[in-house]
CSV table of C-alpha atoms and ligand atoms in Angstrom, one decimal:
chain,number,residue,atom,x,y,z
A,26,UNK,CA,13.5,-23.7,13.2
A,27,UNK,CA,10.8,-21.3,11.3
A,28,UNK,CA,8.7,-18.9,13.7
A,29,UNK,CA,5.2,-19.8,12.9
A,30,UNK,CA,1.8,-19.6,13.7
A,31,UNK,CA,-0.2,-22.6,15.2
A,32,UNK,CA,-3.9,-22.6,14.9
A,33,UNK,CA,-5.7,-25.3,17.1
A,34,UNK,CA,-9.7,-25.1,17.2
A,35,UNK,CA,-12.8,-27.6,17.6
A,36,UNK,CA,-12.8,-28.2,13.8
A,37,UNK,CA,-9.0,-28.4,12.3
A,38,UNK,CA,-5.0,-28.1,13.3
A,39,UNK,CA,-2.9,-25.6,11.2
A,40,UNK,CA,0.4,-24.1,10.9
A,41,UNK,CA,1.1,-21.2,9.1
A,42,UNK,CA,5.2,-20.1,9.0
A,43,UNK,CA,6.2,-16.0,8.7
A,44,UNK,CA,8.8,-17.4,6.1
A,45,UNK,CA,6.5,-17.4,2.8
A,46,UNK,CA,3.4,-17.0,4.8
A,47,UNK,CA,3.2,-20.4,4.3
A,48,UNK,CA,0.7,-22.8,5.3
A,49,UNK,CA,2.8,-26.1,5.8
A,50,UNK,CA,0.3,-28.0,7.7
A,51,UNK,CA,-3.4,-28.5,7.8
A,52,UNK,CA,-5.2,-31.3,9.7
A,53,UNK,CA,-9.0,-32.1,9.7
A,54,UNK,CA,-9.6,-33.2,13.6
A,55,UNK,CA,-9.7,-37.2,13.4
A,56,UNK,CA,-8.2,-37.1,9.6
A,57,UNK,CA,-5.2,-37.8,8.1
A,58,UNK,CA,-2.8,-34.2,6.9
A,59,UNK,CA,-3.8,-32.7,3.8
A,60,UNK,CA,-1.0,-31.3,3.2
A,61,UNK,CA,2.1,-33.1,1.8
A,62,UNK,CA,5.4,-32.2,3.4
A,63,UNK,CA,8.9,-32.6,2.8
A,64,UNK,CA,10.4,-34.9,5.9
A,65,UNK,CA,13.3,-33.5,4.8
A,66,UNK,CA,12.3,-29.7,3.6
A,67,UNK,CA,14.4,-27.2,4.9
A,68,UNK,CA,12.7,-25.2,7.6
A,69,UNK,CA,14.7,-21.7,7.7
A,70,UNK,CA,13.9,-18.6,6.8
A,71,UNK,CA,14.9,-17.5,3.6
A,72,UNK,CA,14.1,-20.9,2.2
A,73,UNK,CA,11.3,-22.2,0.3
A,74,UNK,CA,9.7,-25.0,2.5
A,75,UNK,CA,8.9,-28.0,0.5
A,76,UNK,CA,5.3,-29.4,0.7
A,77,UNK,CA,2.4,-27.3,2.2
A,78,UNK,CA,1.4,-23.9,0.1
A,79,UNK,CA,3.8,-22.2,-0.6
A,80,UNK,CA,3.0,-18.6,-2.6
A,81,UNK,CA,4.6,-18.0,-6.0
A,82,UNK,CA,4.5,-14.1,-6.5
A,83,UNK,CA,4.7,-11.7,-8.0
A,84,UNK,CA,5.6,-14.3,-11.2
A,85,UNK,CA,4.6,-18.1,-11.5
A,86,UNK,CA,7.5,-19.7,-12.9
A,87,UNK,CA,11.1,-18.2,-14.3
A,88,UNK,CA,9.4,-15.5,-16.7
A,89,UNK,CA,12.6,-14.3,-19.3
A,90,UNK,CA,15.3,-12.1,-17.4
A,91,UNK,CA,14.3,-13.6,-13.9
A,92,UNK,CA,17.1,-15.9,-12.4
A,93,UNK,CA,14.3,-16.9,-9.3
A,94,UNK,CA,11.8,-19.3,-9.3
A,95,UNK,CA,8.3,-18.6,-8.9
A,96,UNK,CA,9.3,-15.1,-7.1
A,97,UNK,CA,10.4,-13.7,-3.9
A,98,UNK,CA,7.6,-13.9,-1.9
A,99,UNK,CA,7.4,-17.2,-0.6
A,100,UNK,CA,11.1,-17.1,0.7
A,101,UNK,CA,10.5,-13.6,2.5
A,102,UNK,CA,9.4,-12.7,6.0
A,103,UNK,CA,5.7,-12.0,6.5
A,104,UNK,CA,4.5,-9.7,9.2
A,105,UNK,CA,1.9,-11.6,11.3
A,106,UNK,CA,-0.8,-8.7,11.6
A,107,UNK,CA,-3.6,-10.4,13.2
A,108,UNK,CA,-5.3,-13.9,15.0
A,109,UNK,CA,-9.0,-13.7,15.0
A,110,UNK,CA,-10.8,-16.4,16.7
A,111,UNK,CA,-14.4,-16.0,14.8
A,112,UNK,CA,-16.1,-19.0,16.8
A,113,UNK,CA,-15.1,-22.5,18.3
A,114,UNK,CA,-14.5,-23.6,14.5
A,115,UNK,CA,-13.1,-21.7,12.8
A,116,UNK,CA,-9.7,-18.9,13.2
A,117,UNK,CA,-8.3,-16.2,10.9
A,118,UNK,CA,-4.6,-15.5,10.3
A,119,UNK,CA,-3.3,-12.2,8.4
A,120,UNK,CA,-0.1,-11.7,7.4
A,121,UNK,CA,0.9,-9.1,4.8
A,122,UNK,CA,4.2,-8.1,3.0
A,123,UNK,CA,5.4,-4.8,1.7
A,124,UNK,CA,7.4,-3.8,-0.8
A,125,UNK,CA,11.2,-3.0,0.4
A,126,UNK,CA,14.8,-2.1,-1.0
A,127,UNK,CA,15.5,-5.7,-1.6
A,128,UNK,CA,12.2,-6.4,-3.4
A,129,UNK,CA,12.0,-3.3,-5.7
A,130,UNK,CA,15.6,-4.7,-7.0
A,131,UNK,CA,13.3,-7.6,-8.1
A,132,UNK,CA,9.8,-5.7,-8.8
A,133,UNK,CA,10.0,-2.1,-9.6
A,134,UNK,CA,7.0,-1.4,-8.0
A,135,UNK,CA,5.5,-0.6,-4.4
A,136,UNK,CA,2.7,-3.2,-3.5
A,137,UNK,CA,1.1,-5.0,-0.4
A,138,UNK,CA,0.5,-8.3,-0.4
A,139,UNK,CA,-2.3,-9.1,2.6
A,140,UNK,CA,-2.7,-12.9,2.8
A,141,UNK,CA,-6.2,-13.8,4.8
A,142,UNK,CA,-5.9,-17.6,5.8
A,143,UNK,CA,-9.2,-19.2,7.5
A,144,UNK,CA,-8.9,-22.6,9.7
A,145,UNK,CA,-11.7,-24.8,10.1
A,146,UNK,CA,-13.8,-27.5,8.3
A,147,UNK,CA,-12.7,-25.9,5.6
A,148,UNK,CA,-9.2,-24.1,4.7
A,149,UNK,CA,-9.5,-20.8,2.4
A,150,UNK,CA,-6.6,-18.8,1.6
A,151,UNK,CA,-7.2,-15.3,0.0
A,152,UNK,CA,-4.4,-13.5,-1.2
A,153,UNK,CA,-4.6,-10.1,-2.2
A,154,UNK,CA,-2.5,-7.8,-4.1
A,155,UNK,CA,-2.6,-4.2,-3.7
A,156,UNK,CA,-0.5,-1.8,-5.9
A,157,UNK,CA,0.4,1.0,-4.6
A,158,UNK,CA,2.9,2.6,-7.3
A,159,UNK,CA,1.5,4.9,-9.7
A,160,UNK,CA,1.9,2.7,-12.7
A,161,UNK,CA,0.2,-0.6,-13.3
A,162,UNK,CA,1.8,-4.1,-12.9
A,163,UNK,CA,1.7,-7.1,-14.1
A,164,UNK,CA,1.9,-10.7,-12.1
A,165,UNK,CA,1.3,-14.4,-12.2
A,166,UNK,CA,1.1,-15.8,-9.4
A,167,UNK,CA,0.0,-19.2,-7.9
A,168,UNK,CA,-0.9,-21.2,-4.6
A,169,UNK,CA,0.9,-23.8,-4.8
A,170,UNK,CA,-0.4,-26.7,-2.7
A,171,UNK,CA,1.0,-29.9,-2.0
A,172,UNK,CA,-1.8,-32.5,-1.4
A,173,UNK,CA,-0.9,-35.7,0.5
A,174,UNK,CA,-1.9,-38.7,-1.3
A,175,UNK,CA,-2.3,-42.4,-0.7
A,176,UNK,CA,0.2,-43.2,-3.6
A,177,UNK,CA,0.3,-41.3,-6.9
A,178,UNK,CA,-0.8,-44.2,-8.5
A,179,UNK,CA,-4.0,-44.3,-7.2
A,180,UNK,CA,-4.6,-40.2,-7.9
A,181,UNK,CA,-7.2,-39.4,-10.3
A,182,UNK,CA,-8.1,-35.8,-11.1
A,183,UNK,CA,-11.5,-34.5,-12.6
A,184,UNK,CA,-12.7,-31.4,-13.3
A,185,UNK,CA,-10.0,-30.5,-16.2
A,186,UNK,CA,-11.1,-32.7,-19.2
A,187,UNK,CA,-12.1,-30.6,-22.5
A,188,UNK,CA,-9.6,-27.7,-21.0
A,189,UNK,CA,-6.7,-26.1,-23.0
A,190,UNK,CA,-3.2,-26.6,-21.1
A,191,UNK,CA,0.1,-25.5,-22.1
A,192,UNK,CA,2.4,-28.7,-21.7
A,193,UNK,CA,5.7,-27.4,-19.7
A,194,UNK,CA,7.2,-30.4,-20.9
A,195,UNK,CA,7.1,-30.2,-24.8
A,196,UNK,CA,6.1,-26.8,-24.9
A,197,UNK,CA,2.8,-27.4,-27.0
A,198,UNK,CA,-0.6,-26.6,-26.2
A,199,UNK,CA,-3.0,-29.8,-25.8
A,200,UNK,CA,-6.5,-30.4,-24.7
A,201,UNK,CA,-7.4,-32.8,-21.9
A,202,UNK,CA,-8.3,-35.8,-22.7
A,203,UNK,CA,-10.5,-37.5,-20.2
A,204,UNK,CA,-9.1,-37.4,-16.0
A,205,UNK,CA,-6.1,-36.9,-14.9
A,206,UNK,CA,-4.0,-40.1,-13.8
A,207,UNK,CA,-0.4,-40.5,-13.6
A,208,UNK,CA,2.3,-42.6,-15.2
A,209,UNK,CA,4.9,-40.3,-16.0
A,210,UNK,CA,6.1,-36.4,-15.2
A,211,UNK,CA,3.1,-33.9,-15.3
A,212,UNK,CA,3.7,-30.4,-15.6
A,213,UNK,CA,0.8,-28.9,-17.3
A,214,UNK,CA,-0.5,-25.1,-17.1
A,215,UNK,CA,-4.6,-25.6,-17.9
A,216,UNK,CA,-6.5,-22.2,-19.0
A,217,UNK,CA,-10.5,-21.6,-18.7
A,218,UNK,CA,-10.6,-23.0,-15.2
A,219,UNK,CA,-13.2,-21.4,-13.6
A,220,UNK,CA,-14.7,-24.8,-11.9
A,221,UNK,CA,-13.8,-26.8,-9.3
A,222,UNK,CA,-10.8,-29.3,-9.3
A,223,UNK,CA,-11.4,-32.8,-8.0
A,224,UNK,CA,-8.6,-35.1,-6.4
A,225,UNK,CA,-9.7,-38.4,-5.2
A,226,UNK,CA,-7.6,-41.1,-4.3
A,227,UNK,CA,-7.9,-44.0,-2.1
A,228,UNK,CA,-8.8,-42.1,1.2
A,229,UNK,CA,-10.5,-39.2,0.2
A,230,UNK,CA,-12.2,-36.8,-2.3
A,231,UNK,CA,-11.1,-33.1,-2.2
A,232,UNK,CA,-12.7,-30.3,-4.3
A,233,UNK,CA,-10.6,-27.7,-5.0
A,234,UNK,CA,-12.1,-24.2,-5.7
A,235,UNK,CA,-10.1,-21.6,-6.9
A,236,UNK,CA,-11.7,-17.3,-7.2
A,237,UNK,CA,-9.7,-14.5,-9.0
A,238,UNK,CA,-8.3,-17.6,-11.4
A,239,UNK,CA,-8.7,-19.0,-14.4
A,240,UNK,CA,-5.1,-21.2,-14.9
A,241,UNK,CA,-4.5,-24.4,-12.8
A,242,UNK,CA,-1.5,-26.1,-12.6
A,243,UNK,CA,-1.2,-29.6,-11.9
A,244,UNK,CA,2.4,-31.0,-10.9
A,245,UNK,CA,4.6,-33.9,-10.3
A,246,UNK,CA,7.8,-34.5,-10.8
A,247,UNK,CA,7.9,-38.4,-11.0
A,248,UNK,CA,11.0,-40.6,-10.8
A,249,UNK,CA,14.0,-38.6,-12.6
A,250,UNK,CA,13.0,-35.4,-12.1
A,251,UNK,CA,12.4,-35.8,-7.5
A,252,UNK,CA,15.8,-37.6,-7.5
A,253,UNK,CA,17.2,-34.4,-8.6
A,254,UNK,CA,15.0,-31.8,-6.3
A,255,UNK,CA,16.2,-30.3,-3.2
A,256,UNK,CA,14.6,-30.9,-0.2
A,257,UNK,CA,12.9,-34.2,-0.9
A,258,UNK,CA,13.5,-38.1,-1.1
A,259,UNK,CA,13.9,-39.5,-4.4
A,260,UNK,CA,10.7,-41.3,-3.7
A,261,UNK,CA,8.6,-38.3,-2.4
A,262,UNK,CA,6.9,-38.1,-6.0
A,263,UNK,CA,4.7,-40.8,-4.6
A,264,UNK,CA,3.3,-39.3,-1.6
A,265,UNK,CA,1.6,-35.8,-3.5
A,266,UNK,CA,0.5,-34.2,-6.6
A,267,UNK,CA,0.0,-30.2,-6.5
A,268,UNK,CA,-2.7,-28.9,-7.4
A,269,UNK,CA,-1.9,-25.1,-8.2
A,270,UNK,CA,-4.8,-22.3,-7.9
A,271,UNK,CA,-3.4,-19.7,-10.8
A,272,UNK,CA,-3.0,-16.4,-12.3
A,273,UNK,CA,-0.2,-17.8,-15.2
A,274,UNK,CA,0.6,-18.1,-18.6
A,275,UNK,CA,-2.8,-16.4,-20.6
A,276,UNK,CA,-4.2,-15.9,-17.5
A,277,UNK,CA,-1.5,-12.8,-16.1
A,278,UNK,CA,-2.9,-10.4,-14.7
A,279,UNK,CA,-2.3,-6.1,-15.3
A,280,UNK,CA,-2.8,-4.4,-11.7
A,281,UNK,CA,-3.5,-0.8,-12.0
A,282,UNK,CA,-2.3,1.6,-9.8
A,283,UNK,CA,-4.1,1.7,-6.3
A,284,UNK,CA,-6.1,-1.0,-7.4
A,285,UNK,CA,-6.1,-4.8,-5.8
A,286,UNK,CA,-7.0,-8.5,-7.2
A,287,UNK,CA,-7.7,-11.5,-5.0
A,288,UNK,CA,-7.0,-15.0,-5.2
A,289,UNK,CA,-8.4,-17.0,-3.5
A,290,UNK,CA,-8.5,-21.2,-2.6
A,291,UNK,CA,-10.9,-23.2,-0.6
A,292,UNK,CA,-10.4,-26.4,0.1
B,322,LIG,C1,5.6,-26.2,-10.4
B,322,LIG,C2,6.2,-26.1,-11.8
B,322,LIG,O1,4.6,-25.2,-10.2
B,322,LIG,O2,6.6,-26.0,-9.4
B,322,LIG,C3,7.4,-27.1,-11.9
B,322,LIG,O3,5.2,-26.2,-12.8
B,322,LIG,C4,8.4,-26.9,-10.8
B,322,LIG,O4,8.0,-26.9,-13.2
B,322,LIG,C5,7.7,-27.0,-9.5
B,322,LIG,O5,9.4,-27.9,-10.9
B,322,LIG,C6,8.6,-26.9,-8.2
B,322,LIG,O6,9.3,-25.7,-8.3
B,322,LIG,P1,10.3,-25.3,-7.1
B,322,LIG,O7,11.0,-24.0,-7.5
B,322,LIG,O8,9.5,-25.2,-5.8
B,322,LIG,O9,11.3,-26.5,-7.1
């Protein structure tokens, strides 16, 4: 089993693993899990859990010349550096991550990755990204959360219609047409985002605000493509749709040296 953090305070249930610095559960008091996860996710370190938020970093994706997906940072161990309790509502977790040997092999650049999650009525995540080389970077990076839904079928998604996407599918660059519902495999990078996302379904309406972004991702796999994931029923496609708060494709960003950029996600 993962060591992680468990937040429990008047307003909201939370756990938040040192593998990935990943937030796998979130729970309004009296409300159903946000949070999709994996019954079946694998819950050791050096694994990507499946479901929650897991943190795609320093690159979104499998970039040319990169054999990982979506980066190292979300399979490596986070150093818990503080629990604040700010009131009877709401709690603050840090965890940050450093370059090492291992990760230079990957990113040829010292960095510090400080990730500032706050528990409550609301959940926020700020990640931050320090360079401390003395040359600029470059990253694309993403939040990656897994929302728990009623049944795919009933997901609609506003918030994106008129916007440019890239189509990871066929390659081509579209515009949205109308909300988002879902028939078939959705793997779409949308660019110009600076508003909030909407997911409603039949329980709930979630907005999704995303700072330090401009690219949202919006994900799922559907019936072929979850019958051939790891860590997750051939059915799972049913129970979530991420929602991605990005830095990717057109929206990269160049980190100069000694100099930070924030991304942050409330939900
Ligand atoms: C999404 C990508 O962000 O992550 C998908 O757009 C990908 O193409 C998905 O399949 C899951 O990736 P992974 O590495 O967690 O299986």
């Amino acid at each position: 089993m993962l060591e992680f953090i468990e937040i429990k305070n008047n307003k909201a249930h939370a756990k938040i693993a040192l593998n990935g610095a990943h937030v796998f559960h979130y729970q309004r008091v009296g409300q159903k899990p946000l949070l999709y996860l994996s019954e079946i996710s694998d819950l050791e370190e050096g694994k990507s859990i499946r479901g929650g938020i897991p943190i795609c970093w320093p690159w979104f994706g499998k970039p040319e010349g990169k054999t990982l997906q979506h980066g190292f940072a979300r399979t490596s161990k986070w150093t818990h550096t503080s629990t604040n309790k700010i009131d009877a509502n709401t709690t603050e977790v840090v965890l940050k991550l450093k370059h090492s040997k291992e990760s230079l092999k990957l990113f040829p650049y010292k960095f510090e990755l400080a990730l500032h999650v706050e528990v409550g009525e609301n959940l926020k995540l700020e990640l931050k990204t320090t360079n401390l080389d003395a040359k600029a970077f470059e990253i694309t990076q993403a939040l990656h959360t897994y929302f728990a839904v009623s049944h795919i079928g009933d997901v609609e998604i506003s918030g994106l219609e008129n916007k440019p996407y890239l189509d990871a599918l066929t390659f081509k660059d579209e515009v949205q047409n109308g909300v988002i519902t879902f028939n078939s495999e959705v793997d779409r990078v949308y660019q110009n985002v600076t508003n909030a996302v909407i997911l409603k379904d039949k329980n709930r309406s979630l907005h999704v605000e995303s700072f330090g972004s401009s690219s949202c991702v919006v994900w799922n796999p559907w019936i072929e493509k979850c019958s051939r994931m790891s860590a997750m029923k051939a059915d799972a496609y049913k129970e979530f749709v991420c929602i991605e708060s990005a830095n990717a494709f057109e929206d990269k960003r160049i980190i100069l040296a000694n100099k930070s950029h924030t991304l942050k996600l409330v939900l």
